[in-house]
Short mmCIF file of C-alpha atoms and ligand atoms in Angstrom, two decimals:
data_model
loop_
_atom_site.label_atom_id
_atom_site.label_comp_id
_atom_site.label_asym_id
_atom_site.label_seq_id
_atom_site.Cartn_x
_atom_site.Cartn_y
_atom_site.Cartn_z
CA MET J 34 80.90 -149.05 79.71
CA ASN J 35 79.64 -148.39 83.23
CA ASP J 36 76.21 -147.24 84.54
CA TYR J 37 77.48 -143.92 85.90
CA THR J 38 76.46 -140.63 84.04
CA VAL J 39 77.54 -137.19 84.89
CA ASP J 40 74.50 -136.80 87.91
CA SER J 41 76.41 -139.41 89.33
CA CYS J 42 79.34 -136.69 89.71
CA ARG J 43 78.69 -133.85 92.54
CA ILE J 44 80.11 -131.29 94.55
CA ILE J 45 81.17 -132.22 98.15
CA GLN J 46 81.54 -129.54 100.60
CA LEU J 47 84.43 -130.32 102.76
CA PRO J 48 84.40 -130.02 106.83
CA ARG J 49 85.76 -126.62 107.66
CA HIS J 50 87.53 -126.15 111.28
CA HIS J 51 87.89 -122.38 111.58
CA SER J 52 90.11 -121.87 114.03
CA THR J 53 88.81 -119.04 116.61
CA ASP J 54 91.94 -117.67 117.63
CA ARG J 55 92.33 -116.54 113.63
CA ARG J 56 95.10 -119.09 112.87
CA GLY J 57 92.93 -120.07 109.63
CA ASN J 58 91.48 -122.96 108.57
CA LEU J 59 91.35 -126.60 107.57
CA SER J 60 89.58 -129.07 105.51
CA VAL J 61 89.76 -132.28 105.61
CA VAL J 62 89.35 -135.42 103.16
CA GLU J 63 88.97 -138.92 105.04
CA ALA J 64 88.97 -142.04 102.32
CA PHE J 65 85.23 -143.68 102.76
CA ARG J 66 83.79 -140.61 104.75
CA THR J 67 84.41 -137.42 103.37
CA VAL J 68 84.73 -139.60 99.70
CA PRO J 69 83.06 -142.68 98.47
CA PHE J 70 86.37 -144.29 97.85
CA ASP J 71 89.98 -145.52 99.33
CA VAL J 72 92.36 -142.59 98.60
CA ARG J 73 95.57 -144.36 97.16
CA ARG J 74 97.56 -141.39 95.17
CA VAL J 75 97.39 -137.84 95.45
CA TYR J 76 98.92 -135.30 92.63
CA TYR J 77 98.50 -131.63 92.01
CA ILE J 78 98.54 -129.60 89.25
CA TYR J 79 100.03 -125.96 89.49
CA ASP J 80 101.71 -123.60 87.20
CA VAL J 81 99.20 -123.63 84.44
CA PRO J 82 99.82 -121.01 82.28
CA GLY J 83 96.81 -118.45 81.41
CA GLY J 84 94.61 -119.89 78.33
CA GLU J 85 96.10 -123.57 78.98
CA SER J 86 94.18 -126.54 79.25
CA ARG J 87 94.37 -130.05 81.05
CA GLY J 88 92.73 -133.07 81.08
CA ALA J 89 90.86 -134.10 77.91
CA HIS J 90 90.81 -137.95 79.12
CA ALA J 91 88.55 -140.27 80.73
CA HIS J 92 89.57 -143.10 83.09
CA ARG J 93 88.20 -146.28 82.78
CA SER J 94 87.51 -147.15 86.56
CA LEU J 95 89.20 -144.72 88.71
CA HIS J 96 87.28 -142.78 91.03
CA GLN J 97 88.67 -138.87 91.47
CA LEU J 98 87.96 -135.96 93.98
CA ILE J 99 89.30 -132.37 92.29
CA VAL J 100 89.81 -129.55 94.61
CA ALA J 101 90.87 -126.05 94.02
CA VAL J 102 93.23 -125.56 97.21
CA SER J 103 94.14 -122.15 95.67
CA GLY J 104 92.78 -120.24 92.82
CA SER J 105 90.09 -121.43 90.51
CA PHE J 106 89.89 -123.50 87.57
CA THR J 107 86.45 -124.82 85.61
CA VAL J 108 86.36 -128.59 85.03
CA SER J 109 84.04 -129.53 82.47
CA VAL J 110 82.49 -133.10 82.72
CA THR J 111 80.44 -135.26 80.24
CA ASP J 112 79.40 -138.61 79.92
CA GLY J 113 78.92 -138.26 75.93
CA VAL J 114 75.72 -137.31 76.46
CA GLU J 115 75.30 -134.42 79.13
CA THR J 116 77.62 -132.03 79.79
CA ARG J 117 78.08 -130.03 82.98
CA SER J 118 80.53 -127.41 84.10
CA TYR J 119 82.00 -126.49 87.53
CA ARG J 120 83.93 -123.65 88.70
CA LEU J 121 86.22 -124.70 91.79
CA ASP J 122 87.17 -121.91 93.68
CA ARG J 123 87.02 -122.53 97.26
CA PRO J 124 89.42 -125.01 98.89
CA TYR J 125 86.23 -126.47 101.00
CA MET J 126 84.55 -127.37 97.86
CA GLY J 127 85.70 -130.73 96.02
CA LEU J 128 84.14 -132.57 92.43
CA TYR J 129 83.91 -135.81 93.10
CA LEU J 130 84.30 -137.45 89.69
CA VAL J 131 82.96 -141.13 89.27
CA PRO J 132 84.56 -142.81 86.63
CA GLY J 133 83.95 -143.13 82.59
CA MET J 134 83.67 -139.22 82.54
CA TRP J 135 85.40 -137.21 80.01
CA ARG J 136 86.70 -134.16 81.69
CA THR J 137 88.71 -131.11 80.69
CA LEU J 138 90.14 -128.27 83.07
CA ASP J 139 90.12 -124.95 81.97
CA ASP J 140 90.40 -121.19 82.82
CA PHE J 141 92.95 -121.47 85.43
CA SER J 142 93.51 -118.35 87.59
CA SER J 143 96.95 -117.35 87.88
CA GLY J 144 98.40 -119.05 91.09
CA ALA J 145 96.04 -121.62 90.97
CA VAL J 146 96.70 -125.07 92.37
CA CYS J 147 94.09 -128.59 91.38
CA LEU J 148 94.48 -131.07 93.99
CA VAL J 149 93.44 -134.22 92.90
CA LEU J 150 92.59 -137.18 95.07
CA ALA J 151 92.37 -140.79 93.34
CA SER J 152 91.43 -144.28 94.20
CA GLU J 153 94.03 -146.13 92.11
CA ALA J 154 97.86 -145.85 91.74
CA TYR J 155 98.57 -144.24 88.60
CA ASP J 156 98.06 -146.92 85.40
CA GLU J 157 98.44 -145.56 81.78
CA ASP J 158 96.03 -148.48 80.68
CA ASP J 159 93.07 -146.62 82.64
CA TYR J 160 93.15 -143.80 80.69
CA ILE J 161 91.17 -143.27 77.45
CA ARG J 162 92.81 -140.80 75.75
CA ASP J 163 90.69 -139.70 72.47
CA TYR J 164 87.07 -138.93 72.36
CA ALA J 165 86.39 -141.25 69.85
CA GLY J 166 87.86 -143.90 72.03
CA PHE J 167 85.84 -142.72 74.75
CA LEU J 168 82.48 -142.63 72.69
CA ASP J 169 83.25 -146.23 71.80
CA PHE J 170 83.26 -147.32 75.72
CA ARG J 171 80.41 -145.38 76.50
CA GLN J 172 78.47 -147.15 73.79
CA ILE J 173 77.48 -143.94 72.36
CA PRO J 174 77.48 -143.34 68.54
CA ASP J 175 80.11 -141.07 66.93
CA LYS J 176 77.97 -138.86 64.93
CA LYS J 177 80.66 -137.62 63.19
CA ALA J 178 81.82 -141.16 62.15
CA LEU J 179 77.84 -141.77 61.16
CA SER J 180 78.09 -138.57 58.96
CA ARG J 181 81.17 -139.27 56.90
P1 TYD S 170 98.13 -136.17 82.83
O1 TYD S 170 97.25 -137.48 83.57
O2 TYD S 170 97.83 -136.48 80.93
O3 TYD S 170 97.64 -134.88 82.71
P2 TYD S 170 96.52 -133.72 82.44
O4 TYD S 170 95.42 -134.51 81.90
O5 TYD S 170 96.88 -133.00 83.50
O6 TYD S 170 97.24 -133.08 81.19
O7 TYD S 170 99.44 -136.48 83.15
C1 TYD S 170 100.76 -135.81 82.93
C2 TYD S 170 101.89 -136.62 82.73
O8 TYD S 170 101.90 -136.81 84.07
C3 TYD S 170 101.69 -138.00 82.03
O9 TYD S 170 102.84 -138.26 81.26
C4 TYD S 170 101.85 -138.87 82.90
C5 TYD S 170 102.14 -138.35 84.36
N1 TYD S 170 101.67 -138.74 85.71
C6 TYD S 170 102.08 -139.86 86.36
O10 TYD S 170 102.99 -140.06 85.95
N2 TYD S 170 101.44 -140.11 87.73
C7 TYD S 170 100.33 -139.62 87.61
O11 TYD S 170 99.98 -139.99 88.87
C8 TYD S 170 99.72 -138.52 87.05
C9 TYD S 170 98.22 -138.03 87.39
C10 TYD S 170 100.54 -138.54 85.74
#
């Protein structure tokens, strides 16, 4: 369990450096400056077929920044009580996710690339992959289990 809620997640506007001579834009993420965590790992999700979804898990202690560096997709985040949805469609907008949030990524546009900056190395033990286990982690009674 942790004290984070969906309200602890937020959109972070990344700096955008326009070139004055039409050579395009540049955005940057710096650990402890743009994002409030160290960046120890970067991965990206791409070639997601239309209609597919990713995620559907939570992390016990990982902080992440999710950026649609190309195209768009929707990230739904819940702490087990409140849910928020974010359409990410700009390469200079990052969604900061705190630990203990169940997230689902879907509605990927064609050619979408989802860049993820993470605070720790990959560790399968940090994942919570079933929703009942997530509610247990959040110390929220499972309504379905209660009604059985
Ligand atoms: P996963 O995080 O389950 O992806 P998603 O939730 O988007 O479907 O990861 C998919 C696979 O990739 C899984 O077998 C673990 C592996 N993986 C790594 O080996 N290292 C990593 O840093 C990540 C994020 C995943």
